[in-house]
């Protein structure tokens, strides 16, 4: 079976999330920061009256912050907990992938990436990392497991 | 169109209607008990049951039909005047209503009416039919009809002793006053009518009210409310823009938009309003059941049933109200004997009143019971270690009565049998304050107690004060706002004083603790602005006042409250978010949450815990690196003057009291003989070091409060000074402690509490090393 994925980039890495989970893709939006919250949360966005939590995927994956002056893009996802925006570097195309190109993440993928990346699509000339939105948002529990 | 869907819809309709009818039934039955011959109510009860029975037969719910049938037969006897309603029959009918409810719930969840035929209930109802309860009642004009039927009630095998005593003690079943003949006639007429109407379920819904109302899905209303919220925001934006332009036409249009939006907002809010009667409806039943259990006689009086409240608020006050009513009957109203001795009527009165005042709803719950003795409260507060003698004696009577709202005050008795409910008046207060309300209590010894709640009409759109700090805007709900103070820079230097690091301001002679919002939210200070004016927002939370320092105070505005997602719920500082006129998001501050933070900040761990727990961790990860979270029931105990320790309730076996003489020494270890075994004792005061030891040997030395913990058949008794409370909340380890036997510090009910590691303590005992620190 073929599926459609909305793709985006963090640095040179190529990521994707299933299209049906995506509400929309937006340019940089102004955000209101939330003091005391996790650094992963960059703020709240007003999306036509809907309040959307913006999660910095770079920070979530433990990547260095974007250089000063570069503005992130928003991939807004529908989740059980309302709309959530993933802040990414660049937006790619919506592509169709085949199930047989899917493979579980390699054993030596570790740490945060292991938690968040559900698997890999082997495309021509690139690897598409499939991110599990639910796990991306599960940073609270992660903090706890670290502490334990 | 499938038949299944149709049927489903019919069943759904049936459920909705039946639930409504059952609520009405509860009320009717209680009313009937007072006035057993009210034709109107008897008719209504009969019709309800008949409708349920009829529809069940149609839908094929045989068991439900069976129960309803027996109930109906009993009711028809009542209706024919062959039986007079008494406490016994009422109890039977109420039990039937409960059974019907259970079955309806089952139909709702599983689509069938369950396996239970309720044979004992049916038998009980049938037996009740056989009785001539009426023969025992002096109701002369009914004598003829009474002669015809069965045996006197005393002979029935189903009137257990309990039920009999119930009849004696409730006293609700007072003999009815003889009715005038005229009423008698309408009564039978009405019954005829009832029979006719009852025969056709459709007739019921064609009453006058039904035609002018429609049933609307609550979700649709919620959605409308949201849309109106959006409209209010857009309106605010439009108004802001028009202010910057000077076009006559635009200004007029904006003006009209403004008016229409306001009216629409009010209209939609009204659709969400429900009369409080919906919640109150269940109180006659609650009161009756409780009165019977407590062996008291209580009359309940409900005023202002039609007072309307937003449905979200009704939900929120349900439990607090129930708790207050319980308290009134349990502690307030005396037993009949005591009441008579005090020169009151044997039947106590509980009055619930609701009314609108100043854009708020007022709810009063008053009883004519024994009242609250402020002196006793003072003593208890001291005994529980919540106040010192001096503090207690300084309280005036009014203030002393407010002590019932202190955490760990009202619950303490119940804690002693661990199964206690664990809710006290403090929970009532917290819940009401959470929705922006206020609670107040007044009492006169011997004459009764009145509890007042002031509650906002709605939660969705609230007036709020907007403030700015470090470039961010925050909304503060107006409900908790007391006043605003602005100190110009030269004044501020003198007026803001410090007490050991805590800033205070003398507000009309009283010290007002100050907190900088920037500080609380740990927003990095850009520059030290010592030379500027100081803006203080004076807030009140949980009866405590404090001043919040902000950079600027902007304006008040009606804001639409939007909830925060799960990931932000854990932050107690925010109540939600809202969208401002310029389209940006602003956070709504939770004043209660902030207040609790302040309570924490005011204590000794200020910098230590705060900074440590919240320092952003490495690699840009969650700042909560060192925090562990869990929900657990915690038994809070007091040790020494001020020590608060928490024990996981799952580790606690029993709470015991031992006289100090029973302590014996075995192998250098304090023990008591307990249940044919030796129970080693461990004084928790030792864990906290010597400083807190002092009082444990002093006053309370006569009786030891012991928390018995067990593991793998081994028990240990932990000696504490006071049992304070059981708290169930999300605990968050604020600081790990290196001390053996302590897990770390948490904040419970706004106070720092050290969690005891029961496991380690037991390990210590097992390894047989006496771990007493003090010599």
mmCIF file of N, CA, C and O in Angstrom, chain A residues 62-97:
data_model
loop_
_atom_site.group_PDB
_atom_site.id
_atom_site.type_symbol
_atom_site.label_atom_id
_atom_site.label_comp_id
_atom_site.label_asym_id
_atom_site.label_seq_id
_atom_site.Cartn_x
_atom_site.Cartn_y
_atom_site.Cartn_z
ATOM 1 N N UNK A 62 17.375 17.113 20.456
ATOM 2 C CA UNK A 62 18.685 17.380 21.004
ATOM 3 C C UNK A 62 19.653 17.958 19.999
ATOM 4 O O UNK A 62 20.863 17.892 20.175
ATOM 5 N N UNK A 63 19.143 18.528 18.914
ATOM 6 C CA UNK A 63 20.017 19.182 17.933
ATOM 7 C C UNK A 63 20.305 20.607 18.392
ATOM 8 O O UNK A 63 19.540 21.174 19.172
ATOM 9 N N UNK A 64 21.388 21.204 17.929
ATOM 10 C CA UNK A 64 21.663 22.598 18.296
ATOM 11 C C UNK A 64 20.580 23.517 17.734
ATOM 12 O O UNK A 64 19.940 23.202 16.733
ATOM 13 N N UNK A 65 20.377 24.662 18.415
ATOM 14 C CA UNK A 65 19.366 25.612 17.945
ATOM 15 C C UNK A 65 19.715 26.137 16.561
ATOM 16 O O UNK A 65 20.869 26.136 16.159
ATOM 17 N N UNK A 66 18.662 26.598 15.852
ATOM 18 C CA UNK A 66 18.881 27.245 14.562
ATOM 19 C C UNK A 66 19.734 28.497 14.757
ATOM 20 O O UNK A 66 19.605 29.145 15.793
ATOM 21 N N UNK A 67 20.526 28.827 13.778
ATOM 22 C CA UNK A 67 21.309 30.058 13.933
ATOM 23 C C UNK A 67 20.376 31.256 14.087
ATOM 24 O O UNK A 67 19.260 31.270 13.570
ATOM 25 N N UNK A 68 20.871 32.231 14.823
ATOM 26 C CA UNK A 68 20.123 33.475 15.064
ATOM 27 C C UNK A 68 19.627 34.050 13.741
ATOM 28 O O UNK A 68 20.358 34.086 12.750
ATOM 29 N N UNK A 69 18.387 34.466 13.703
ATOM 30 C CA UNK A 69 17.895 35.111 12.490
ATOM 31 C C UNK A 69 17.177 34.191 11.529
ATOM 32 O O UNK A 69 16.444 34.641 10.675
ATOM 33 N N UNK A 70 17.383 32.855 11.668
ATOM 34 C CA UNK A 70 16.624 31.948 10.799
ATOM 35 C C UNK A 70 15.306 31.639 11.480
ATOM 36 O O UNK A 70 15.278 31.318 12.657
ATOM 37 N N UNK A 71 14.249 31.743 10.720
ATOM 38 C CA UNK A 71 12.946 31.514 11.311
ATOM 39 C C UNK A 71 12.458 30.121 10.967
ATOM 40 O O UNK A 71 12.601 29.665 9.829
ATOM 41 N N UNK A 72 11.884 29.422 11.947
ATOM 42 C CA UNK A 72 11.380 28.075 11.678
ATOM 43 C C UNK A 72 10.053 28.113 10.930
ATOM 44 O O UNK A 72 9.385 29.143 10.875
ATOM 45 N N UNK A 73 9.682 26.991 10.337
ATOM 46 C CA UNK A 73 8.377 26.822 9.713
ATOM 47 C C UNK A 73 7.523 25.966 10.634
ATOM 48 O O UNK A 73 8.041 25.252 11.494
ATOM 49 N N UNK A 74 6.219 26.015 10.427
ATOM 50 C CA UNK A 74 5.297 25.254 11.274
ATOM 51 C C UNK A 74 4.665 24.107 10.512
ATOM 52 O O UNK A 74 4.089 24.313 9.448
ATOM 53 N N UNK A 75 4.772 22.926 11.080
ATOM 54 C CA UNK A 75 3.986 21.801 10.582
ATOM 55 C C UNK A 75 2.941 21.546 11.659
ATOM 56 O O UNK A 75 3.251 21.059 12.746
ATOM 57 N N UNK A 76 1.691 21.945 11.360
ATOM 58 C CA UNK A 76 0.662 21.846 12.396
ATOM 59 C C UNK A 76 -0.014 20.486 12.318
ATOM 60 O O UNK A 76 -0.521 20.093 11.269
ATOM 61 N N UNK A 77 0.021 19.776 13.447
ATOM 62 C CA UNK A 77 -0.541 18.425 13.496
ATOM 63 C C UNK A 77 -1.805 18.406 14.332
ATOM 64 O O UNK A 77 -1.955 19.175 15.271
ATOM 65 N N UNK A 78 -2.687 17.501 13.972
ATOM 66 C CA UNK A 78 -3.868 17.242 14.794
ATOM 67 C C UNK A 78 -3.508 16.160 15.789
ATOM 68 O O UNK A 78 -3.097 15.078 15.382
ATOM 69 N N UNK A 79 -3.676 16.438 17.062
ATOM 70 C CA UNK A 79 -3.414 15.396 18.045
ATOM 71 C C UNK A 79 -4.599 15.312 18.991
ATOM 72 O O UNK A 79 -5.494 16.141 18.953
ATOM 73 N N UNK A 80 -4.564 14.303 19.840
ATOM 74 C CA UNK A 80 -5.652 14.142 20.814
ATOM 75 C C UNK A 80 -5.725 15.341 21.732
ATOM 76 O O UNK A 80 -6.754 15.653 22.311
ATOM 77 N N UNK A 81 -4.614 15.989 21.891
ATOM 78 C CA UNK A 81 -4.531 17.093 22.834
ATOM 79 C C UNK A 81 -4.634 18.426 22.093
ATOM 80 O O UNK A 81 -4.035 19.415 22.481
ATOM 81 N N UNK A 82 -5.362 18.471 21.014
ATOM 82 C CA UNK A 82 -5.508 19.700 20.244
ATOM 83 C C UNK A 82 -4.410 19.818 19.208
ATOM 84 O O UNK A 82 -3.607 18.899 19.020
ATOM 85 N N UNK A 83 -4.378 20.965 18.548
ATOM 86 C CA UNK A 83 -3.395 21.142 17.491
ATOM 87 C C UNK A 83 -2.030 21.462 18.101
ATOM 88 O O UNK A 83 -1.927 22.189 19.074
ATOM 89 N N UNK A 84 -1.000 20.887 17.510
ATOM 90 C CA UNK A 84 0.361 21.127 17.958
ATOM 91 C C UNK A 84 1.199 21.416 16.726
ATOM 92 O O UNK A 84 1.030 20.780 15.691
ATOM 93 N N UNK A 85 2.063 22.411 16.852
ATOM 94 C CA UNK A 85 2.906 22.736 15.709
ATOM 95 C C UNK A 85 4.335 22.269 15.960
ATOM 96 O O UNK A 85 4.892 22.504 17.024
ATOM 97 N N UNK A 86 4.890 21.586 14.971
ATOM 98 C CA UNK A 86 6.295 21.222 15.058
ATOM 99 C C UNK A 86 7.092 22.306 14.346
ATOM 100 O O UNK A 86 6.802 22.638 13.190
ATOM 101 N N UNK A 87 8.065 22.857 15.024
ATOM 102 C CA UNK A 87 8.908 23.865 14.384
ATOM 103 C C UNK A 87 10.048 23.156 13.673
ATOM 104 O O UNK A 87 10.813 22.420 14.294
ATOM 105 N N UNK A 88 10.116 23.359 12.358
ATOM 106 C CA UNK A 88 11.139 22.686 11.556
ATOM 107 C C UNK A 88 11.891 23.744 10.747
ATOM 108 O O UNK A 88 11.515 24.910 10.707
ATOM 109 N N UNK A 89 12.977 23.320 10.066
ATOM 110 C CA UNK A 89 13.792 24.290 9.322
ATOM 111 C C UNK A 89 13.185 24.633 7.971
ATOM 112 O O UNK A 89 13.039 25.800 7.620
ATOM 113 N N UNK A 90 12.862 23.583 7.204
ATOM 114 C CA UNK A 90 12.359 23.794 5.851
ATOM 115 C C UNK A 90 11.250 22.804 5.572
ATOM 116 O O UNK A 90 11.250 21.697 6.138
ATOM 117 N N UNK A 91 10.350 23.156 4.690
ATOM 118 C CA UNK A 91 9.272 22.250 4.313
ATOM 119 C C UNK A 91 9.637 21.581 3.000
ATOM 120 O O UNK A 91 10.128 22.237 2.075
ATOM 121 N N UNK A 92 9.397 20.281 2.908
ATOM 122 C CA UNK A 92 9.631 19.565 1.659
ATOM 123 C C UNK A 92 8.317 19.292 0.955
ATOM 124 O O UNK A 92 7.283 19.879 1.288
ATOM 125 N N UNK A 93 8.335 18.392 0.000
ATOM 126 C CA UNK A 93 7.117 18.067 -0.736
ATOM 127 C C UNK A 93 6.294 17.040 0.014
ATOM 128 O O UNK A 93 6.755 16.413 0.945
ATOM 129 N N UNK A 94 5.079 16.870 -0.482
ATOM 130 C CA UNK A 94 4.297 15.718 -0.032
ATOM 131 C C UNK A 94 4.641 14.596 -0.993
ATOM 132 O O UNK A 94 4.541 14.761 -2.208
ATOM 133 N N UNK A 95 5.112 13.497 -0.443
ATOM 134 C CA UNK A 95 5.535 12.411 -1.326
ATOM 135 C C UNK A 95 4.746 11.148 -1.031
ATOM 136 O O UNK A 95 4.195 10.984 0.051
ATOM 137 N N UNK A 96 4.702 10.280 -2.051
ATOM 138 C CA UNK A 96 4.027 9.005 -1.857
ATOM 139 C C UNK A 96 5.103 7.946 -1.691
ATOM 140 O O UNK A 96 6.056 7.890 -2.471
ATOM 141 N N UNK A 97 4.971 7.144 -0.640
ATOM 142 C CA UNK A 97 5.969 6.111 -0.400
ATOM 143 C C UNK A 97 5.279 4.765 -0.371
ATOM 144 O O UNK A 97 4.072 4.678 -0.138
#
